[in-house]
Short mmCIF file of C-alpha atoms in Angstrom, two decimals:
data_model
loop_
_atom_site.label_atom_id
_atom_site.label_comp_id
_atom_site.label_asym_id
_atom_site.label_seq_id
_atom_site.Cartn_x
_atom_site.Cartn_y
_atom_site.Cartn_z
CA UNK P 1073 55.85 186.22 121.90
CA UNK P 1074 54.71 183.09 121.15
CA UNK P 1075 55.04 181.74 124.98
CA UNK P 1076 52.61 182.20 127.43
CA UNK P 1077 53.73 184.67 129.77
CA UNK P 1078 51.68 186.44 132.42
CA UNK P 1079 51.76 188.67 135.29
CA UNK P 1080 50.78 188.02 139.07
CA UNK P 1081 50.52 190.74 141.51
CA UNK P 1082 48.47 192.80 143.88
CA UNK P 1083 44.99 194.04 142.31
CA UNK P 1084 46.31 197.62 142.67
CA UNK P 1085 49.69 197.32 141.05
CA UNK P 1086 50.01 199.59 138.45
CA UNK P 1087 53.60 198.47 137.42
CA UNK P 1088 54.12 194.88 136.21
CA UNK P 1089 58.09 193.95 136.11
CA UNK P 1090 58.15 190.58 136.17
CA UNK P 1091 55.84 188.03 134.25
CA UNK P 1092 56.56 184.35 134.43
CA UNK P 1093 55.90 181.23 132.02
CA UNK P 1094 56.42 177.60 132.50
CA UNK P 1095 56.67 174.72 130.02
CA UNK P 1096 55.58 171.78 131.74
CA UNK P 1097 56.74 169.01 129.52
CA UNK P 1098 60.21 170.10 129.79
CA UNK P 1099 60.44 171.57 133.07
CA UNK P 1100 61.64 175.04 131.64
CA UNK P 1101 60.82 178.25 133.79
CA UNK P 1102 61.34 181.72 131.77
CA UNK P 1103 61.31 184.27 134.12
CA UNK P 1104 61.00 187.94 132.22
CA UNK P 1105 61.72 191.05 133.97
CA UNK P 1106 61.37 194.44 132.65
CA UNK P 1107 64.31 195.16 130.87
CA UNK P 1108 64.64 199.05 132.07
CA UNK P 1109 68.30 199.11 131.35
CA UNK P 1110 67.41 199.47 127.77
CA UNK P 1111 65.95 203.04 128.38
CA UNK P 1112 67.64 204.02 131.32
CA UNK P 1113 71.59 204.71 130.03
CA UNK P 1114 74.12 204.44 132.88
CA UNK P 1115 74.89 208.15 133.33
CA UNK P 1116 71.81 209.98 131.89
CA UNK P 1117 69.52 212.43 133.53
CA UNK P 1118 67.23 209.45 134.25
CA UNK P 1119 69.71 207.54 135.56
CA UNK P 1120 70.81 210.17 138.09
CA UNK P 1121 67.36 210.99 139.44
CA UNK P 1122 67.08 206.92 139.62
CA UNK P 1123 70.28 206.51 141.66
CA UNK P 1124 69.34 209.52 144.10
CA UNK P 1125 65.88 207.85 144.79
CA UNK P 1126 67.27 204.32 144.74
CA UNK P 1127 63.62 202.63 145.14
CA UNK P 1128 60.20 203.38 144.96
CA UNK P 1129 58.32 204.55 148.19
CA UNK P 1130 54.97 202.59 148.32
CA UNK P 1131 52.83 205.00 150.65
CA UNK P 1132 49.23 204.37 151.71
CA UNK P 1133 47.10 205.57 148.74
CA UNK P 1134 50.19 206.59 147.00
CA UNK P 1135 53.78 205.78 145.11
CA UNK P 1136 56.50 208.07 144.82
CA UNK P 1137 58.19 206.01 141.80
CA UNK P 1138 61.90 205.72 141.14
CA UNK P 1139 61.27 206.05 137.36
CA UNK P 1140 58.79 208.59 135.77
CA UNK P 1141 55.43 206.99 135.32
CA UNK P 1142 56.11 206.91 131.20
CA UNK P 1143 58.34 204.15 132.22
CA UNK P 1144 57.23 202.60 135.34
CA UNK P 1145 53.40 202.06 134.18
CA UNK P 1146 54.24 202.17 130.66
CA UNK P 1147 57.03 201.13 128.11
CA UNK P 1148 58.64 199.33 131.15
CA UNK P 1149 55.67 197.46 132.59
CA UNK P 1150 54.60 194.33 131.15
CA UNK P 1151 51.38 194.84 130.04
CA UNK P 1152 49.42 192.14 128.23
CA UNK P 1153 48.78 192.12 124.87
CA UNK P 1154 51.80 194.75 123.76
CA UNK P 1155 55.42 194.17 123.10
CA UNK P 1156 57.91 194.47 126.23
CA UNK P 1157 61.28 194.75 125.90
CA UNK P 1158 62.56 192.16 128.63
CA UNK P 1159 65.60 190.47 130.39
CA UNK P 1160 64.93 186.69 130.54
CA UNK P 1161 66.00 184.04 132.42
CA UNK P 1162 65.67 180.77 130.73
CA UNK P 1163 65.94 178.22 134.09
CA UNK P 1164 65.95 174.24 132.90
CA UNK P 1165 64.73 172.67 136.56
CA UNK P 1166 65.35 169.38 137.80
CA UNK P 1167 61.93 168.30 139.63
CA UNK P 1168 63.51 165.31 141.19
CA UNK P 1169 67.07 166.62 142.66
CA UNK P 1170 64.85 169.70 143.08
CA UNK P 1171 68.05 172.02 141.56
CA UNK P 1172 68.83 173.96 138.73
CA UNK P 1173 70.43 171.89 135.34
CA UNK P 1174 71.53 175.15 133.54
CA UNK P 1175 69.85 178.90 132.89
CA UNK P 1176 70.33 181.46 130.02
CA UNK P 1177 70.19 184.90 130.07
CA UNK P 1178 69.02 187.10 127.21
CA UNK P 1179 67.18 190.28 125.73
CA UNK P 1180 63.76 189.58 124.27
CA UNK P 1181 60.64 191.03 123.31
CA UNK P 1182 57.82 189.58 124.88
CA UNK P 1183 53.91 189.71 125.04
CA UNK P 1184 52.37 189.02 128.36
CA UNK P 1185 49.13 186.97 127.60
CA UNK P 1186 47.10 188.30 130.62
CA UNK P 1187 47.41 189.70 134.11
CA UNK P 1188 46.34 187.95 137.25
CA UNK P 1189 45.72 189.20 140.35
CA UNK P 1190 47.05 187.50 143.51
CA UNK P 1191 43.26 186.48 144.83
CA UNK P 1192 42.46 185.24 141.09
CA UNK P 1193 45.17 182.77 140.81
CA UNK P 1194 44.57 181.73 144.67
CA UNK P 1195 41.08 180.50 143.78
CA UNK P 1196 43.11 178.60 140.74
CA UNK P 1197 45.04 176.97 142.81
CA UNK P 1198 42.40 175.95 145.12
CA UNK P 1199 40.23 174.41 142.04
CA UNK P 1200 38.05 177.46 141.76
CA UNK P 1201 38.04 178.31 138.41
CA UNK P 1202 36.28 181.89 137.66
CA UNK P 1203 35.08 182.25 133.88
CA UNK P 1204 38.16 182.11 131.87
CA UNK P 1205 39.36 181.79 128.09
CA UNK P 1206 41.26 179.34 126.29
CA UNK P 1207 44.45 181.24 127.01
CA UNK P 1208 43.25 181.54 130.60
CA UNK P 1209 43.03 177.82 130.84
CA UNK P 1210 46.43 177.45 128.76
CA UNK P 1211 48.18 179.18 131.31
CA UNK P 1212 46.34 177.76 134.35
CA UNK P 1213 47.21 174.28 133.16
CA UNK P 1214 50.55 175.51 133.61
CA UNK P 1215 50.34 177.54 136.66
CA UNK P 1216 49.37 174.24 138.58
CA UNK P 1217 52.44 171.93 138.13
CA UNK P 1218 54.59 174.78 138.38
CA UNK P 1219 53.15 175.62 142.12
CA UNK P 1220 53.75 171.78 142.57
CA UNK P 1221 56.79 172.00 141.55
CA UNK P 1222 58.01 175.57 143.55
CA UNK P 1223 56.63 174.06 146.76
CA UNK P 1224 58.87 171.22 146.75
CA UNK P 1225 62.16 173.51 145.96
CA UNK P 1226 60.61 175.50 149.06
CA UNK P 1227 60.46 172.75 151.29
CA UNK P 1228 64.06 172.05 150.26
CA UNK P 1229 64.68 175.87 150.67
CA UNK P 1230 63.45 175.40 154.30
CA UNK P 1231 66.34 173.10 155.16
CA UNK P 1232 68.79 175.94 155.22
CA UNK P 1233 66.42 178.72 155.40
CA UNK P 1234 63.65 179.77 157.51
CA UNK P 1235 59.68 180.17 157.01
CA UNK P 1236 58.35 183.19 159.07
CA UNK P 1237 54.52 183.91 159.39
CA UNK P 1238 54.71 187.98 158.07
CA UNK P 1239 51.82 189.47 157.92
CA UNK P 1240 51.48 193.55 156.17
CA UNK P 1241 49.36 195.79 157.29
CA UNK P 1242 47.80 198.03 154.64
CA UNK P 1243 46.30 201.23 155.41
CA UNK P 1244 43.17 202.15 153.46
CA UNK P 1245 42.30 205.99 153.16
CA UNK P 1246 39.35 207.73 152.06
CA UNK P 1247 39.00 210.48 149.46
CA UNK P 1248 40.01 213.24 152.40
CA UNK P 1249 43.32 211.11 152.72
CA UNK P 1250 42.00 209.96 156.29
CA UNK P 1251 42.52 206.42 157.38
CA UNK P 1252 39.23 204.39 157.19
CA UNK P 1253 40.37 201.03 157.52
CA UNK P 1254 43.55 198.23 157.56
CA UNK P 1255 43.79 195.46 155.65
CA UNK P 1256 46.09 192.67 156.71
CA UNK P 1257 47.65 191.01 153.90
CA UNK P 1258 49.45 187.39 154.54
CA UNK P 1259 51.71 185.08 152.52
CA UNK P 1260 49.36 183.15 150.27
CA UNK P 1261 49.65 179.99 147.63
CA UNK P 1262 50.16 182.70 144.69
CA UNK P 1263 52.32 184.63 146.97
CA UNK P 1264 54.42 181.92 147.29
CA UNK P 1265 55.00 180.64 143.94
CA UNK P 1266 55.78 184.08 142.23
CA UNK P 1267 58.18 184.49 145.54
CA UNK P 1268 60.26 180.91 144.57
CA UNK P 1269 60.15 182.16 140.68
CA UNK P 1270 61.93 185.00 141.71
CA UNK P 1271 64.28 184.14 144.17
CA UNK P 1272 65.37 180.97 141.37
CA UNK P 1273 65.79 184.10 139.06
CA UNK P 1274 67.67 186.21 141.88
CA UNK P 1275 70.13 183.59 142.76
CA UNK P 1276 70.75 182.24 139.04
CA UNK P 1277 71.73 186.26 138.56
CA UNK P 1278 74.16 186.37 141.81
CA UNK P 1279 75.96 182.76 140.20
CA UNK P 1280 76.23 184.66 137.05
CA UNK P 1281 78.39 187.38 138.27
CA UNK P 1282 82.25 187.38 139.12
CA UNK P 1283 83.11 187.61 142.75
CA UNK P 1284 82.68 191.24 142.85
CA UNK P 1285 79.15 192.30 142.04
CA UNK P 1286 76.42 193.60 143.95
CA UNK P 1287 75.25 191.48 146.14
CA UNK P 1288 72.11 191.25 148.68
CA UNK P 1289 73.48 190.25 151.93
CA UNK P 1290 71.74 189.20 155.33
CA UNK P 1291 74.18 188.04 157.68
CA UNK P 1292 73.92 185.75 161.00
CA UNK P 1293 73.00 187.01 163.71
CA UNK P 1294 74.86 187.41 166.84
CA UNK P 1295 75.32 184.82 169.58
CA UNK P 1296 74.06 187.78 172.30
CA UNK P 1297 70.88 188.36 169.62
CA UNK P 1298 70.27 184.59 169.51
CA UNK P 1299 70.88 184.56 173.27
CA UNK P 1300 68.02 187.25 174.07
CA UNK P 1301 65.46 185.69 171.89
CA UNK P 1302 66.20 182.38 173.92
CA UNK P 1303 65.46 184.20 177.00
CA UNK P 1304 62.55 186.22 175.48
CA UNK P 1305 60.82 182.91 174.45
CA UNK P 1306 61.44 181.20 177.28
CA UNK P 1307 59.63 184.02 179.46
CA UNK P 1308 56.76 183.47 177.23
CA UNK P 1309 56.80 179.59 178.07
CA UNK P 1310 58.06 178.47 175.15
CA UNK P 1311 61.06 175.90 176.68
CA UNK P 1312 63.87 175.88 174.57
CA UNK P 1313 67.81 175.93 174.57
CA UNK P 1314 70.52 177.29 172.56
CA UNK P 1315 71.95 174.91 170.09
CA UNK P 1316 75.10 174.14 168.29
CA UNK P 1317 74.25 176.54 165.53
CA UNK P 1318 71.94 179.51 165.16
CA UNK P 1319 69.67 177.71 162.21
CA UNK P 1320 69.26 174.93 164.83
CA UNK P 1321 68.34 177.13 167.05
CA UNK P 1322 65.52 179.26 165.31
CA UNK P 1323 64.11 176.20 163.93
CA UNK P 1324 63.67 174.58 167.62
CA UNK P 1325 61.97 177.91 168.79
CA UNK P 1326 59.63 177.64 165.68
CA UNK P 1327 58.82 174.04 166.10
CA UNK P 1328 57.96 174.24 170.40
CA UNK P 1329 55.87 177.77 169.46
CA UNK P 1330 54.16 175.61 167.10
CA UNK P 1331 52.37 174.08 170.22
CA UNK P 1332 51.45 177.47 171.56
CA UNK P 1333 49.07 180.29 170.58
CA UNK P 1334 52.05 182.52 170.02
CA UNK P 1335 53.83 181.13 166.93
CA UNK P 1336 52.99 184.64 164.97
CA UNK P 1337 54.50 186.55 167.73
CA UNK P 1338 57.51 184.32 168.09
CA UNK P 1339 58.11 184.73 164.34
CA UNK P 1340 58.53 188.40 164.84
CA UNK P 1341 60.52 188.12 167.72
CA UNK P 1342 63.03 185.95 165.44
CA UNK P 1343 62.54 188.82 162.97
CA UNK P 1344 63.74 191.17 165.15
CA UNK P 1345 66.44 189.43 166.62
CA UNK P 1346 68.12 189.25 162.47
CA UNK P 1347 70.61 191.87 161.09
CA UNK P 1348 69.54 194.04 158.60
CA UNK P 1349 70.14 193.00 155.27
CA UNK P 1350 71.81 195.16 152.87
CA UNK P 1351 73.46 195.56 149.30
CA UNK P 1352 77.17 194.40 149.39
CA UNK P 1353 79.88 194.45 146.39
CA UNK P 1354 81.07 191.40 148.55
CA UNK P 1355 79.15 188.21 148.68
CA UNK P 1356 78.58 187.26 152.16
CA UNK P 1357 75.50 184.91 151.38
CA UNK P 1358 71.69 185.03 152.71
CA UNK P 1359 71.20 183.74 155.86
CA UNK P 1360 67.59 184.38 156.15
CA UNK P 1361 66.95 182.77 152.93
CA UNK P 1362 69.62 180.30 153.39
CA UNK P 1363 71.47 181.06 149.98
CA UNK P 1364 75.01 180.56 149.54
CA UNK P 1365 74.84 183.56 146.92
CA UNK P 1366 71.91 185.91 146.20
CA UNK P 1367 71.28 189.26 144.10
CA UNK P 1368 68.46 191.31 143.56
CA UNK P 1369 67.54 191.21 140.03
CA UNK P 1370 63.78 190.84 139.44
CA UNK P 1371 63.10 194.43 140.24
CA UNK P 1372 64.41 197.17 138.15
CA UNK P 1373 61.19 199.49 137.78
CA UNK P 1374 61.05 200.27 141.69
CA UNK P 1375 64.59 199.39 142.61
CA UNK P 1376 68.21 200.47 141.82
CA UNK P 1377 70.32 198.16 142.55
CA UNK P 1378 68.38 195.26 139.97
CA UNK P 1379 69.10 198.18 137.23
CA UNK P 1380 72.77 197.84 137.99
CA UNK P 1381 72.80 194.46 137.95
CA UNK P 1382 71.11 194.06 134.53
CA UNK P 1383 73.98 196.21 133.37
CA UNK P 1384 76.95 194.05 134.86
CA UNK P 1385 75.33 191.26 133.52
CA UNK P 1386 75.29 192.65 130.03
CA UNK P 1387 78.30 194.51 129.37
CA UNK P 1388 80.52 192.39 132.14
CA UNK P 1389 81.84 195.22 133.94
CA UNK P 1390 81.51 196.05 137.21
CA UNK P 1391 81.29 199.87 137.91
CA UNK P 1392 84.39 201.55 139.65
CA UNK P 1393 82.37 203.03 142.46
CA UNK P 1394 80.22 199.82 143.31
CA UNK P 1395 81.13 199.93 147.10
CA UNK P 1396 79.91 203.58 147.46
CA UNK P 1397 76.47 202.26 145.01
CA UNK P 1398 76.10 199.57 147.35
CA UNK P 1399 76.38 201.89 150.54
CA UNK P 1400 74.41 204.48 148.90
CA UNK P 1401 70.90 202.11 148.13
CA UNK P 1402 71.63 200.21 151.13
CA UNK P 1403 71.20 203.87 153.43
CA UNK P 1404 68.64 205.33 150.96
CA UNK P 1405 66.32 201.88 151.13
CA UNK P 1406 66.35 202.60 155.64
CA UNK P 1407 65.78 206.18 154.92
CA UNK P 1408 61.99 205.32 152.73
CA UNK P 1409 61.42 202.54 155.08
CA UNK P 1410 61.64 205.13 157.93
CA UNK P 1411 59.63 207.65 155.88
CA UNK P 1412 56.64 205.43 155.12
CA UNK P 1413 56.66 204.12 158.91
CA UNK P 1414 56.46 207.47 159.64
CA UNK P 1415 53.71 208.49 157.22
CA UNK P 1416 51.80 205.57 158.33
CA UNK P 1417 52.01 206.23 162.13
CA UNK P 1418 50.83 209.97 161.06
CA UNK P 1419 47.48 208.60 159.60
CA UNK P 1420 46.80 206.29 162.82
CA UNK P 1421 47.53 209.35 164.94
CA UNK P 1422 44.99 211.41 163.17
CA UNK P 1423 42.42 208.48 163.14
CA UNK P 1424 43.43 208.19 166.80
CA UNK P 1425 42.43 211.60 167.57
CA UNK P 1426 39.18 211.61 166.22
CA UNK P 1427 38.17 208.12 168.66
CA UNK P 1428 39.45 209.83 171.92
CA UNK P 1429 37.58 207.54 174.66
CA UNK P 1430 37.09 204.50 172.40
CA UNK P 1431 38.00 201.13 173.45
CA UNK P 1432 40.48 199.24 171.67
CA UNK P 1433 41.79 195.62 171.82
CA UNK P 1434 45.56 195.75 172.07
CA UNK P 1435 48.84 193.62 172.91
CA UNK P 1436 51.90 194.27 174.74
CA UNK P 1437 54.81 194.72 172.40
CA UNK P 1438 57.62 196.43 174.66
CA UNK P 1439 57.24 195.57 178.19
CA UNK P 1440 60.12 197.93 179.25
CA UNK P 1441 58.20 201.18 177.44
CA UNK P 1442 54.39 200.49 178.17
CA UNK P 1443 54.17 200.18 174.70
CA UNK P 1444 51.07 198.24 173.40
CA UNK P 1445 50.23 197.62 169.84
CA UNK P 1446 46.19 197.01 168.17
CA UNK P 1447 45.67 193.76 166.89
CA UNK P 1448 41.40 194.09 165.99
CA UNK P 1449 39.36 196.09 164.02
CA UNK P 1450 42.17 198.78 163.30
CA UNK P 1451 45.35 196.73 163.84
CA UNK P 1452 49.23 198.26 163.93
CA UNK P 1453 48.31 201.23 165.93
CA UNK P 1454 51.12 201.47 168.60
CA UNK P 1455 49.96 203.25 172.19
CA UNK P 1456 52.13 204.13 174.73
CA UNK P 1457 50.14 203.09 178.14
CA UNK P 1458 50.03 205.83 181.13
CA UNK P 1459 48.91 202.95 183.58
CA UNK P 1460 50.82 200.67 182.70
CA UNK P 1461 51.79 198.45 186.02
CA UNK P 1462 54.50 195.73 183.99
CA UNK P 1463 52.26 193.54 182.36
CA UNK P 1464 54.09 190.69 180.10
CA UNK P 1465 55.38 190.40 176.26
CA UNK P 1466 52.03 189.47 174.00
CA UNK P 1467 49.45 190.06 176.86
CA UNK P 1468 46.39 190.62 175.36
CA UNK P 1469 43.94 194.18 176.93
CA UNK P 1470 41.71 196.67 176.63
CA UNK P 1471 43.06 200.31 176.37
CA UNK P 1472 41.01 203.43 176.30
CA UNK P 1473 42.19 206.35 173.69
CA UNK P 1474 43.07 209.50 175.94
CA UNK P 1475 44.86 211.91 173.93
CA UNK P 1476 47.06 212.13 170.84
CA UNK P 1477 49.76 214.21 170.04
CA UNK P 1478 50.15 214.78 166.36
CA UNK P 1479 53.50 216.80 166.00
CA UNK P 1480 55.37 213.42 167.69
CA UNK P 1481 52.78 210.93 166.43
CA UNK P 1482 52.15 209.56 170.18
CA UNK P 1483 48.95 208.10 170.99
CA UNK P 1484 48.37 207.85 174.88
CA UNK P 1485 46.16 205.30 176.56
CA UNK P 1486 45.17 203.52 179.89
CA UNK P 1487 44.68 199.70 180.56
CA UNK P 1488 40.98 199.15 181.01
CA UNK P 1489 40.46 197.74 184.27
#
């Protein structure tokens, strides 16, 4: 309770399942995670429901939580100034070798001292301090050196991993649940600070299970996928050849793309060439992150995988049906992703139906099927062009919305001449 833990989340977050604290004098990072396994016993009705859902679903304007709100937003949420059960990693950092000396994992009771939004911490890291208390100052004085440390860890990680410029499109709905706008959320300094802390904890968790566990794996893309990627970027004018290995090829593509105006688009193509990450009882490493061993430990409020891992770390036992668990939660995660995309596409379609005849700025995203996507004003809308003439990938155009089929979510448009 005496440590200066804080949570850093989106401003709209209702569940806070991770808190951090940094002892800068001794280079010790504490990562406290909500101890959901304390409340949700294996085989209980709560556990069966959580297993069935496998993950929380985040839709525009609403959340379908894996756990009841009384847990996800209350008892398991690491709110400020109240006692909360946590499962804590104490990670001893070697700031010269940029490695972990050792780590300890234990159950604890913490009191988060404050909750912050990503935006607030971005301003702190940028030297722009809003009004703050002494507690805030103490926390900020530790977060700033922690950020400098995690930046170095991140740079080392990129030797084997990848830095993709990803952005998230978040739909904003009005009181009638109608689309009124879109926000683009990109990875900022505060996001990267938290990400590196969570990655450190996830790797340490993976290292503490035996050869049979619940790993988050991401296999290397096939030679065929990388060859197609090289062909695609060459068509765009990013001149590169296949290198000795996949990592060298991808980093060469990114280096060349840096000189063009298509870095974000090329990153999107690289992501599309990747295999899909999934859960496995066998450790096959995580190609995208560049880790030999990786698990999901830090979000048991919203991911069943993390809850199972917590139980395994506490009991030192592997569930007899671990392969079935991994297959189910991998499949369920894909289903929920599909459901969210479908929901968002329907919101876009209903918006487009009210804007027939309007002009939108778009980019070609599928040259074979004549599909374009908006990138201005209301970004993310996919439109099927009825007068498509083989325009090249990522070419920027203007289209007029002509019609919408709400049932299929298909939006039809014409390229403006």
